[in-house]
Short mmCIF file of C-alpha atoms in Angstrom, two decimals:
data_model
loop_
_atom_site.label_atom_id
_atom_site.label_comp_id
_atom_site.label_asym_id
_atom_site.label_seq_id
_atom_site.Cartn_x
_atom_site.Cartn_y
_atom_site.Cartn_z
CA UNK A 1 -28.68 21.16 11.35
CA UNK A 2 -28.33 17.54 10.19
CA UNK A 3 -29.21 14.66 12.50
CA UNK A 4 -25.58 13.60 12.19
CA UNK A 5 -24.12 16.93 13.31
CA UNK A 6 -23.87 16.26 17.08
CA UNK A 7 -21.95 13.04 16.49
CA UNK A 8 -19.65 14.68 13.95
CA UNK A 9 -19.05 17.72 16.14
CA UNK A 10 -17.88 15.38 18.89
CA UNK A 11 -14.76 14.89 16.76
CA UNK A 12 -13.91 18.59 16.82
CA UNK A 13 -12.79 18.42 20.44
CA UNK A 14 -10.44 15.50 19.73
CA UNK A 15 -7.91 17.33 17.57
CA UNK A 16 -5.21 17.48 20.32
CA UNK A 17 -5.59 13.75 21.03
CA UNK A 18 -5.41 12.91 17.34
CA UNK A 19 -2.24 14.94 16.88
CA UNK A 20 -0.64 13.32 19.92
CA UNK A 21 -1.37 9.85 18.54
CA UNK A 22 0.21 10.65 15.19
CA UNK A 23 3.33 11.94 16.89
CA UNK A 24 3.56 8.91 19.19
CA UNK A 25 3.00 6.42 16.38
CA UNK A 26 5.47 8.18 14.09
CA UNK A 27 8.19 7.65 16.70
CA UNK A 28 7.73 3.86 16.50
CA UNK A 29 9.92 2.62 13.68
CA UNK A 30 7.83 0.08 11.80
CA UNK A 31 9.85 -0.47 8.65
CA UNK A 32 8.50 -3.41 6.67
CA UNK A 33 11.31 -5.75 7.77
CA UNK A 34 11.73 -4.39 11.31
CA UNK A 35 9.86 -7.17 13.10
CA UNK A 36 10.40 -5.80 16.62
CA UNK A 37 9.06 -2.39 15.62
CA UNK A 38 6.10 -3.92 13.80
CA UNK A 39 5.23 -6.00 16.86
CA UNK A 40 5.34 -2.87 19.02
CA UNK A 41 3.17 -1.02 16.51
CA UNK A 42 0.63 -3.86 16.41
CA UNK A 43 0.38 -3.93 20.21
CA UNK A 44 0.01 -0.14 20.33
CA UNK A 45 -2.74 -0.19 17.71
CA UNK A 46 -4.51 -3.03 19.46
CA UNK A 47 -4.66 -1.00 22.66
CA UNK A 48 -5.84 2.13 20.82
CA UNK A 49 -8.67 0.30 19.03
CA UNK A 50 -9.70 -1.75 22.10
CA UNK A 51 -12.33 0.78 23.31
CA UNK A 52 -14.34 0.06 20.15
CA UNK A 53 -15.18 -3.36 21.52
CA UNK A 54 -14.42 -5.46 18.46
CA UNK A 55 -12.96 -8.96 18.48
CA UNK A 56 -9.24 -8.52 17.86
CA UNK A 57 -6.57 -11.00 16.82
CA UNK A 58 -3.05 -10.94 15.50
CA UNK A 59 -2.63 -13.01 12.34
CA UNK A 60 0.63 -14.66 11.28
CA UNK A 61 1.67 -14.19 7.66
CA UNK A 62 3.56 -16.62 5.46
CA UNK A 63 7.20 -15.61 4.92
CA UNK A 64 8.12 -13.61 1.84
CA UNK A 65 10.14 -15.31 -0.89
CA UNK A 66 12.93 -13.03 -2.06
CA UNK A 67 16.30 -13.23 -3.80
CA UNK A 68 19.36 -12.56 -1.66
CA UNK A 69 22.62 -10.93 -2.78
CA UNK A 70 24.01 -14.32 -3.82
CA UNK A 71 21.07 -14.90 -6.16
CA UNK A 72 19.49 -17.49 -3.89
CA UNK A 73 15.77 -17.67 -3.19
CA UNK A 74 15.25 -17.25 0.57
CA UNK A 75 12.26 -16.86 2.88
CA UNK A 76 12.05 -13.61 4.89
CA UNK A 77 9.77 -13.50 7.94
CA UNK A 78 7.05 -10.84 8.09
CA UNK A 79 5.24 -9.12 10.91
CA UNK A 80 1.72 -10.02 12.01
CA UNK A 81 -1.47 -8.40 10.77
CA UNK A 82 -4.06 -7.01 13.17
CA UNK A 83 -7.71 -7.91 12.55
CA UNK A 84 -10.63 -6.40 14.49
CA UNK A 85 -14.23 -7.39 13.73
CA UNK A 86 -17.50 -6.09 15.15
CA UNK A 87 -21.06 -7.09 14.24
CA UNK A 88 -20.12 -9.38 11.33
CA UNK A 89 -23.79 -10.39 10.93
CA UNK A 90 -25.02 -6.81 10.47
CA UNK A 91 -26.90 -6.08 7.23
CA UNK A 92 -24.24 -3.62 6.03
CA UNK A 93 -20.58 -4.66 6.23
CA UNK A 94 -17.63 -2.34 5.73
CA UNK A 95 -13.92 -3.13 5.56
CA UNK A 96 -11.58 -0.44 6.88
CA UNK A 97 -7.99 -1.17 5.90
CA UNK A 98 -4.58 0.39 6.33
CA UNK A 99 -0.98 -0.58 6.92
CA UNK A 100 1.23 -0.25 9.94
CA UNK A 101 4.55 -0.50 8.09
CA UNK A 102 6.60 2.34 6.60
CA UNK A 103 9.37 2.49 4.01
CA UNK A 104 11.90 3.66 6.62
CA UNK A 105 14.12 0.86 8.04
CA UNK A 106 15.34 0.62 11.60
CA UNK A 107 18.67 2.25 10.67
CA UNK A 108 17.08 5.17 8.79
CA UNK A 109 18.16 8.66 9.86
CA UNK A 110 14.46 9.66 9.69
CA UNK A 111 12.98 8.55 12.99
CA UNK A 112 11.10 11.39 14.70
CA UNK A 113 8.39 13.92 13.83
CA UNK A 114 8.86 17.68 13.96
CA UNK A 115 6.61 20.67 13.33
CA UNK A 116 7.49 22.84 10.34
CA UNK A 117 4.76 25.32 11.23
CA UNK A 118 1.48 25.32 13.14
CA UNK A 119 -0.17 22.95 10.64
CA UNK A 120 2.59 20.98 8.92
CA UNK A 121 3.96 17.93 10.73
CA UNK A 122 7.01 16.30 9.14
CA UNK A 123 7.84 12.74 10.18
CA UNK A 124 8.07 9.08 9.18
CA UNK A 125 4.63 7.68 8.40
CA UNK A 126 2.73 10.79 9.51
CA UNK A 127 0.83 10.74 6.21
CA UNK A 128 1.58 7.25 4.93
CA UNK A 129 -0.20 5.84 6.84
CA UNK A 130 -0.19 6.45 10.57
CA UNK A 131 -2.16 9.66 10.24
CA UNK A 132 -4.72 7.63 8.30
CA UNK A 133 -4.94 5.10 11.13
CA UNK A 134 -5.79 7.93 13.52
CA UNK A 135 -8.53 9.08 11.11
CA UNK A 136 -9.90 5.53 10.87
CA UNK A 137 -9.94 5.06 14.64
CA UNK A 138 -11.78 8.31 15.34
CA UNK A 139 -14.32 7.78 12.56
CA UNK A 140 -15.21 4.46 14.19
CA UNK A 141 -15.33 6.04 17.65
CA UNK A 142 -17.82 8.60 16.33
CA UNK A 143 -19.90 5.88 14.65
CA UNK A 144 -20.05 3.81 17.82
CA UNK A 145 -21.46 6.77 19.76
CA UNK A 146 -24.28 7.17 17.24
CA UNK A 147 -27.70 5.44 17.13
CA UNK A 148 -26.92 3.95 13.70
CA UNK A 149 -23.94 1.84 14.73
CA UNK A 150 -25.96 -1.35 15.25
CA UNK A 151 -26.74 -1.53 11.53
CA UNK A 152 -23.09 -1.44 10.48
CA UNK A 153 -20.78 -4.41 10.75
CA UNK A 154 -17.18 -3.39 10.36
CA UNK A 155 -13.86 -5.12 9.98
CA UNK A 156 -10.50 -3.43 10.48
CA UNK A 157 -7.50 -5.03 8.77
CA UNK A 158 -4.06 -3.52 9.42
CA UNK A 159 -1.24 -5.25 7.58
CA UNK A 160 2.55 -5.09 8.14
CA UNK A 161 3.74 -5.54 4.54
CA UNK A 162 1.89 -3.08 2.30
CA UNK A 163 5.00 -1.09 1.46
CA UNK A 164 6.65 -4.22 0.05
CA UNK A 165 3.64 -5.34 -1.99
CA UNK A 166 1.32 -7.04 0.54
CA UNK A 167 2.30 -10.48 -0.76
CA UNK A 168 2.03 -12.00 2.72
CA UNK A 169 -1.28 -10.32 3.57
CA UNK A 170 -2.85 -10.73 0.11
CA UNK A 171 -4.90 -13.80 1.17
CA UNK A 172 -6.28 -11.82 4.14
CA UNK A 173 -7.26 -8.93 1.87
CA UNK A 174 -8.97 -11.24 -0.61
CA UNK A 175 -10.93 -13.05 2.10
CA UNK A 176 -11.98 -9.75 3.71
CA UNK A 177 -13.09 -8.43 0.32
CA UNK A 178 -15.53 -11.32 0.01
CA UNK A 179 -17.04 -10.72 3.47
CA UNK A 180 -17.82 -7.02 3.05
CA UNK A 181 -19.86 -4.73 0.82
CA UNK A 182 -17.42 -1.80 0.47
CA UNK A 183 -13.84 -1.00 1.42
CA UNK A 184 -12.45 2.18 2.96
CA UNK A 185 -8.66 2.47 2.89
CA UNK A 186 -6.71 5.17 4.67
CA UNK A 187 -3.83 5.96 2.34
CA UNK A 188 -3.15 9.71 2.22
CA UNK A 189 -4.97 12.02 -0.15
CA UNK A 190 -2.99 14.66 -1.98
CA UNK A 191 -2.28 17.90 -0.13
CA UNK A 192 -5.19 19.60 -1.93
CA UNK A 193 -7.55 16.81 -0.91
CA UNK A 194 -7.71 15.00 -4.27
CA UNK A 195 -8.35 11.26 -3.96
CA UNK A 196 -6.88 8.49 -6.11
CA UNK A 197 -9.27 7.07 -8.70
CA UNK A 198 -8.07 4.46 -11.18
CA UNK A 199 -4.67 3.04 -10.27
CA UNK A 200 -1.98 1.29 -12.27
CA UNK A 201 -1.05 -2.28 -11.50
CA UNK A 202 2.43 -3.09 -10.26
CA UNK A 203 4.83 -6.01 -10.52
CA UNK A 204 8.16 -6.42 -8.73
CA UNK A 205 10.72 -8.71 -10.33
CA UNK A 206 14.29 -9.93 -9.91
CA UNK A 207 16.41 -11.09 -12.84
CA UNK A 208 19.35 -13.31 -11.86
CA UNK A 209 22.10 -14.06 -14.38
CA UNK A 210 24.61 -16.83 -13.68
CA UNK A 211 27.69 -16.94 -15.90
CA UNK A 212 31.09 -18.59 -15.61
CA UNK A 213 34.03 -17.23 -13.62
CA UNK A 214 37.51 -17.18 -15.14
CA UNK A 215 40.81 -15.33 -14.83
CA UNK A 216 40.32 -12.00 -16.59
CA UNK A 217 43.75 -12.16 -18.24
CA UNK A 218 44.83 -15.73 -18.68
CA UNK A 219 41.43 -17.35 -19.40
CA UNK A 220 39.11 -14.47 -20.29
CA UNK A 221 37.78 -16.39 -23.29
CA UNK A 222 36.64 -19.23 -21.03
CA UNK A 223 34.50 -16.97 -18.84
CA UNK A 224 30.90 -15.94 -19.37
CA UNK A 225 30.38 -12.40 -18.07
CA UNK A 226 27.10 -12.20 -16.15
CA UNK A 227 27.26 -8.39 -15.93
CA UNK A 228 27.52 -8.02 -19.71
CA UNK A 229 24.51 -10.25 -20.33
CA UNK A 230 22.52 -8.50 -17.61
CA UNK A 231 23.39 -5.14 -19.20
CA UNK A 232 21.91 -6.37 -22.47
CA UNK A 233 18.82 -7.51 -20.61
CA UNK A 234 18.44 -4.09 -18.95
CA UNK A 235 18.64 -2.28 -22.29
CA UNK A 236 15.96 -4.56 -23.72
CA UNK A 237 13.73 -4.14 -20.68
CA UNK A 238 14.04 -0.37 -20.93
CA UNK A 239 13.06 -0.60 -24.59
CA UNK A 240 9.61 -1.84 -23.50
CA UNK A 241 8.87 1.70 -22.30
CA UNK A 242 6.70 3.51 -24.80
CA UNK A 243 5.53 0.38 -26.62
CA UNK A 244 2.21 0.46 -24.75
CA UNK A 245 0.77 3.76 -23.40
CA UNK A 246 0.40 2.69 -19.76
CA UNK A 247 3.51 0.53 -19.38
CA UNK A 248 6.58 1.71 -17.51
CA UNK A 249 9.57 -0.48 -16.71
CA UNK A 250 12.01 0.80 -14.10
CA UNK A 251 15.31 -1.06 -13.50
CA UNK A 252 15.88 0.02 -9.94
CA UNK A 253 18.83 -1.86 -8.43
CA UNK A 254 21.75 -3.85 -9.81
CA UNK A 255 24.51 -5.79 -8.12
CA UNK A 256 27.16 -8.32 -9.05
CA UNK A 257 30.79 -8.88 -9.72
CA UNK A 258 33.79 -8.54 -7.46
CA UNK A 259 37.56 -8.25 -8.10
CA UNK A 260 38.12 -6.80 -11.55
CA UNK A 261 40.58 -9.55 -12.50
CA UNK A 262 37.80 -12.14 -12.40
CA UNK A 263 35.13 -12.55 -15.07
CA UNK A 264 31.95 -12.08 -12.97
CA UNK A 265 29.68 -15.08 -12.80
CA UNK A 266 26.71 -13.42 -11.05
CA UNK A 267 24.64 -10.29 -11.69
CA UNK A 268 21.24 -9.36 -10.28
CA UNK A 269 18.66 -6.80 -11.36
CA UNK A 270 15.63 -5.75 -9.33
CA UNK A 271 12.98 -3.87 -11.28
CA UNK A 272 9.39 -2.65 -11.18
CA UNK A 273 6.72 -2.61 -13.88
CA UNK A 274 3.52 -0.52 -13.92
CA UNK A 275 0.56 -1.14 -16.25
CA UNK A 276 -2.75 0.65 -16.76
CA UNK A 277 -4.82 -2.34 -17.91
CA UNK A 278 -5.04 -6.12 -17.69
CA UNK A 279 -4.22 -6.32 -21.40
CA UNK A 280 -0.98 -4.40 -20.82
CA UNK A 281 -0.12 -6.70 -17.92
CA UNK A 282 -0.54 -9.81 -20.08
CA UNK A 283 1.52 -8.22 -22.89
CA UNK A 284 4.43 -7.29 -20.65
CA UNK A 285 4.41 -10.70 -18.97
CA UNK A 286 4.76 -12.34 -22.40
CA UNK A 287 7.62 -9.99 -23.27
CA UNK A 288 9.41 -10.79 -20.02
CA UNK A 289 9.26 -14.52 -20.47
CA UNK A 290 10.35 -14.26 -24.10
CA UNK A 291 13.37 -12.21 -23.04
CA UNK A 292 14.35 -14.68 -20.32
CA UNK A 293 13.98 -17.64 -22.68
CA UNK A 294 16.22 -15.94 -25.25
CA UNK A 295 18.92 -14.93 -22.76
CA UNK A 296 18.87 -18.39 -21.15
CA UNK A 297 19.67 -19.88 -24.52
CA UNK A 298 23.10 -18.28 -24.58
CA UNK A 299 25.87 -20.84 -24.12
CA UNK A 300 27.32 -20.93 -20.61
CA UNK A 301 24.60 -18.80 -19.00
CA UNK A 302 21.65 -19.51 -16.76
CA UNK A 303 18.99 -16.81 -16.36
CA UNK A 304 16.20 -16.85 -13.75
CA UNK A 305 13.21 -14.56 -13.35
CA UNK A 306 11.56 -14.22 -9.94
CA UNK A 307 8.55 -12.13 -8.96
CA UNK A 308 5.09 -11.34 -10.27
CA UNK A 309 2.36 -8.73 -10.44
CA UNK A 310 1.23 -8.43 -6.84
CA UNK A 311 -1.19 -5.60 -7.59
CA UNK A 312 -3.50 -5.81 -10.62
CA UNK A 313 -4.71 -2.56 -12.20
CA UNK A 314 -7.62 -0.90 -10.41
CA UNK A 315 -10.23 0.32 -12.87
CA UNK A 316 -13.15 2.66 -12.23
CA UNK A 317 -16.12 0.41 -12.92
CA UNK A 318 -19.75 1.23 -12.20
CA UNK A 319 -19.67 0.22 -8.52
CA UNK A 320 -16.38 2.03 -7.90
CA UNK A 321 -17.85 5.17 -9.43
CA UNK A 322 -21.03 4.83 -7.36
CA UNK A 323 -19.01 4.67 -4.14
CA UNK A 324 -16.94 7.69 -5.14
CA UNK A 325 -20.16 9.59 -5.74
CA UNK A 326 -21.39 8.76 -2.23
CA UNK A 327 -18.12 10.01 -0.76
CA UNK A 328 -18.36 13.16 -2.87
CA UNK A 329 -21.89 13.84 -1.60
CA UNK A 330 -20.80 13.35 2.01
CA UNK A 331 -17.94 15.74 1.41
CA UNK A 332 -20.28 18.34 -0.05
CA UNK A 333 -22.42 18.21 3.11
CA UNK A 334 -19.28 19.00 5.10
CA UNK A 335 -18.17 21.81 2.81
CA UNK A 336 -15.49 19.73 1.09
CA UNK A 337 -14.99 19.58 -2.67
CA UNK A 338 -14.08 15.93 -3.16
CA UNK A 339 -12.32 15.17 -6.44
CA UNK A 340 -10.39 12.18 -7.68
CA UNK A 341 -7.83 11.50 -10.39
CA UNK A 342 -6.06 8.53 -11.94
CA UNK A 343 -2.62 7.74 -10.55
CA UNK A 344 0.36 5.57 -11.38
CA UNK A 345 0.66 4.58 -7.73
CA UNK A 346 -0.89 1.46 -6.28
CA UNK A 347 -2.01 0.15 -2.88
CA UNK A 348 -4.19 -2.49 -1.25
CA UNK A 349 -7.16 -0.92 -3.04
CA UNK A 350 -5.87 -2.67 -6.16
CA UNK A 351 -6.07 -6.04 -4.41
CA UNK A 352 -9.54 -5.40 -3.02
CA UNK A 353 -10.88 -4.25 -6.38
CA UNK A 354 -9.44 -7.34 -8.04
CA UNK A 355 -11.35 -9.45 -5.49
CA UNK A 356 -14.58 -7.63 -6.41
CA UNK A 357 -14.82 -5.10 -3.57
CA UNK A 358 -15.59 -1.48 -4.52
CA UNK A 359 -13.36 0.76 -2.42
CA UNK A 360 -12.06 4.28 -1.93
CA UNK A 361 -8.41 4.02 -0.98
CA UNK A 362 -7.28 7.56 -0.07
CA UNK A 363 -9.53 8.45 2.85
CA UNK A 364 -6.59 9.29 5.11
CA UNK A 365 -5.03 12.63 5.84
CA UNK A 366 -4.01 15.30 3.37
CA UNK A 367 -0.26 15.32 2.99
CA UNK A 368 2.63 14.77 0.62
CA UNK A 369 6.26 13.94 -0.17
CA UNK A 370 5.65 10.42 1.11
CA UNK A 371 8.49 7.87 0.96
CA UNK A 372 11.01 10.63 1.65
CA UNK A 373 12.38 12.39 4.71
CA UNK A 374 10.24 15.36 3.71
CA UNK A 375 6.97 13.46 4.25
CA UNK A 376 4.38 15.73 5.79
CA UNK A 377 0.86 15.76 7.21
CA UNK A 378 -1.49 18.75 7.14
CA UNK A 379 -2.77 18.47 10.71
CA UNK A 380 -6.07 20.25 10.07
CA UNK A 381 -7.07 17.30 7.89
CA UNK A 382 -7.20 14.89 10.84
CA UNK A 383 -10.60 15.99 12.09
CA UNK A 384 -11.76 16.92 8.57
CA UNK A 385 -11.19 13.43 7.19
CA UNK A 386 -12.48 11.66 10.30
CA UNK A 387 -15.74 13.60 9.91
CA UNK A 388 -15.95 12.53 6.25
CA UNK A 389 -15.60 8.80 7.04
CA UNK A 390 -17.85 9.03 10.08
CA UNK A 391 -20.62 10.67 8.05
CA UNK A 392 -20.33 8.00 5.37
CA UNK A 393 -20.57 5.23 7.98
CA UNK A 394 -23.52 6.84 9.76
CA UNK A 395 -25.40 7.29 6.50
CA UNK A 396 -24.86 3.62 5.75
CA UNK A 397 -26.22 2.72 9.18
CA UNK A 398 -29.20 5.05 8.73
CA UNK A 399 -30.05 3.50 5.38
CA UNK A 400 -29.40 6.65 3.34
CA UNK A 401 -26.65 4.77 1.52
CA UNK A 402 -27.82 1.29 0.62
CA UNK A 403 -25.42 -1.64 0.50
CA UNK A 404 -24.59 -3.48 -1.61
CA UNK A 405 -24.24 -0.61 -4.05
CA UNK A 406 -26.76 -0.82 -6.88
CA UNK A 407 -29.09 -3.13 -4.95
#
């Protein structure tokens, strides 16, 4: 029996409590723009984490610049982040991060969890990421009961805007990355337990085309059709697909026009770009600006590009690989076969890696079909994954895993 076993086995008796928390938290709608729901979620999480004894504070975020349906740049308010810090002067410092927001707005039909069988819980956020928050909480509770806790300083950062790119909380993530030695993020693993390794970078953009309105019959020749020019821009954006192996461009939402007897003077495209490397990011940024410059040169039109890459690519460097290996070894001690694979998805792990912090970003529950009303959590992974994180933290405190990695 390992010296860690009694403290890990303590988690086994907490399965009912963990399940109850996931169900309760899933019922709180915390869509990224639902400020009332996010405030309720932050208060609920603050109360749940209070027994750990850390110094907690709610942190205001700068508003998010976005383009409205009239093509105007507006500022949208965001929820507040929750920060909890304990033993910041300890020799080993760990950041545990997750998000409290979901992709489901306040008016979504998907509001409550339900059991599909004895182990599969379907509900908003049960996997992404409220189940992960339950795992994080209980891993820390197990650590704090152990004799190795005093050697581990930890910082919990729970943001309200991850699902919309973490643009408001990005400065908090960067600052936290510089204060800690490793990052543990509680995004869901795949249903078979596979973790995310390298991740693509992501940029969200809005292309706004202003033309000139005119009567569609009498003065059609005087108009400048914004929809037609935007359509050309969409075709040219789509043509970027396949030109670099890791680049994908996805025009996701278009709007514009009005009565069909008026030449439309406004059209808007919202699109996403994924890249596998920094070189691909720089290439696609050059292509974007060249396209906008060319379209803007058309007589009678004005073309604006808003947005940026909020998540750089996350590459598996030497320190990232070393941390994965430590997680794999902990998993092996618990009878888990920990594997990881590259993914086109992205998360706050991208931001932390860009700031220099090695991190594993899928330490949450096993689950799947996230971002849909079929999202599910495999409930037996709650205790399983809490034990994995707790063992990692205890080994850090005991000095079996030395931080910083490679020192």
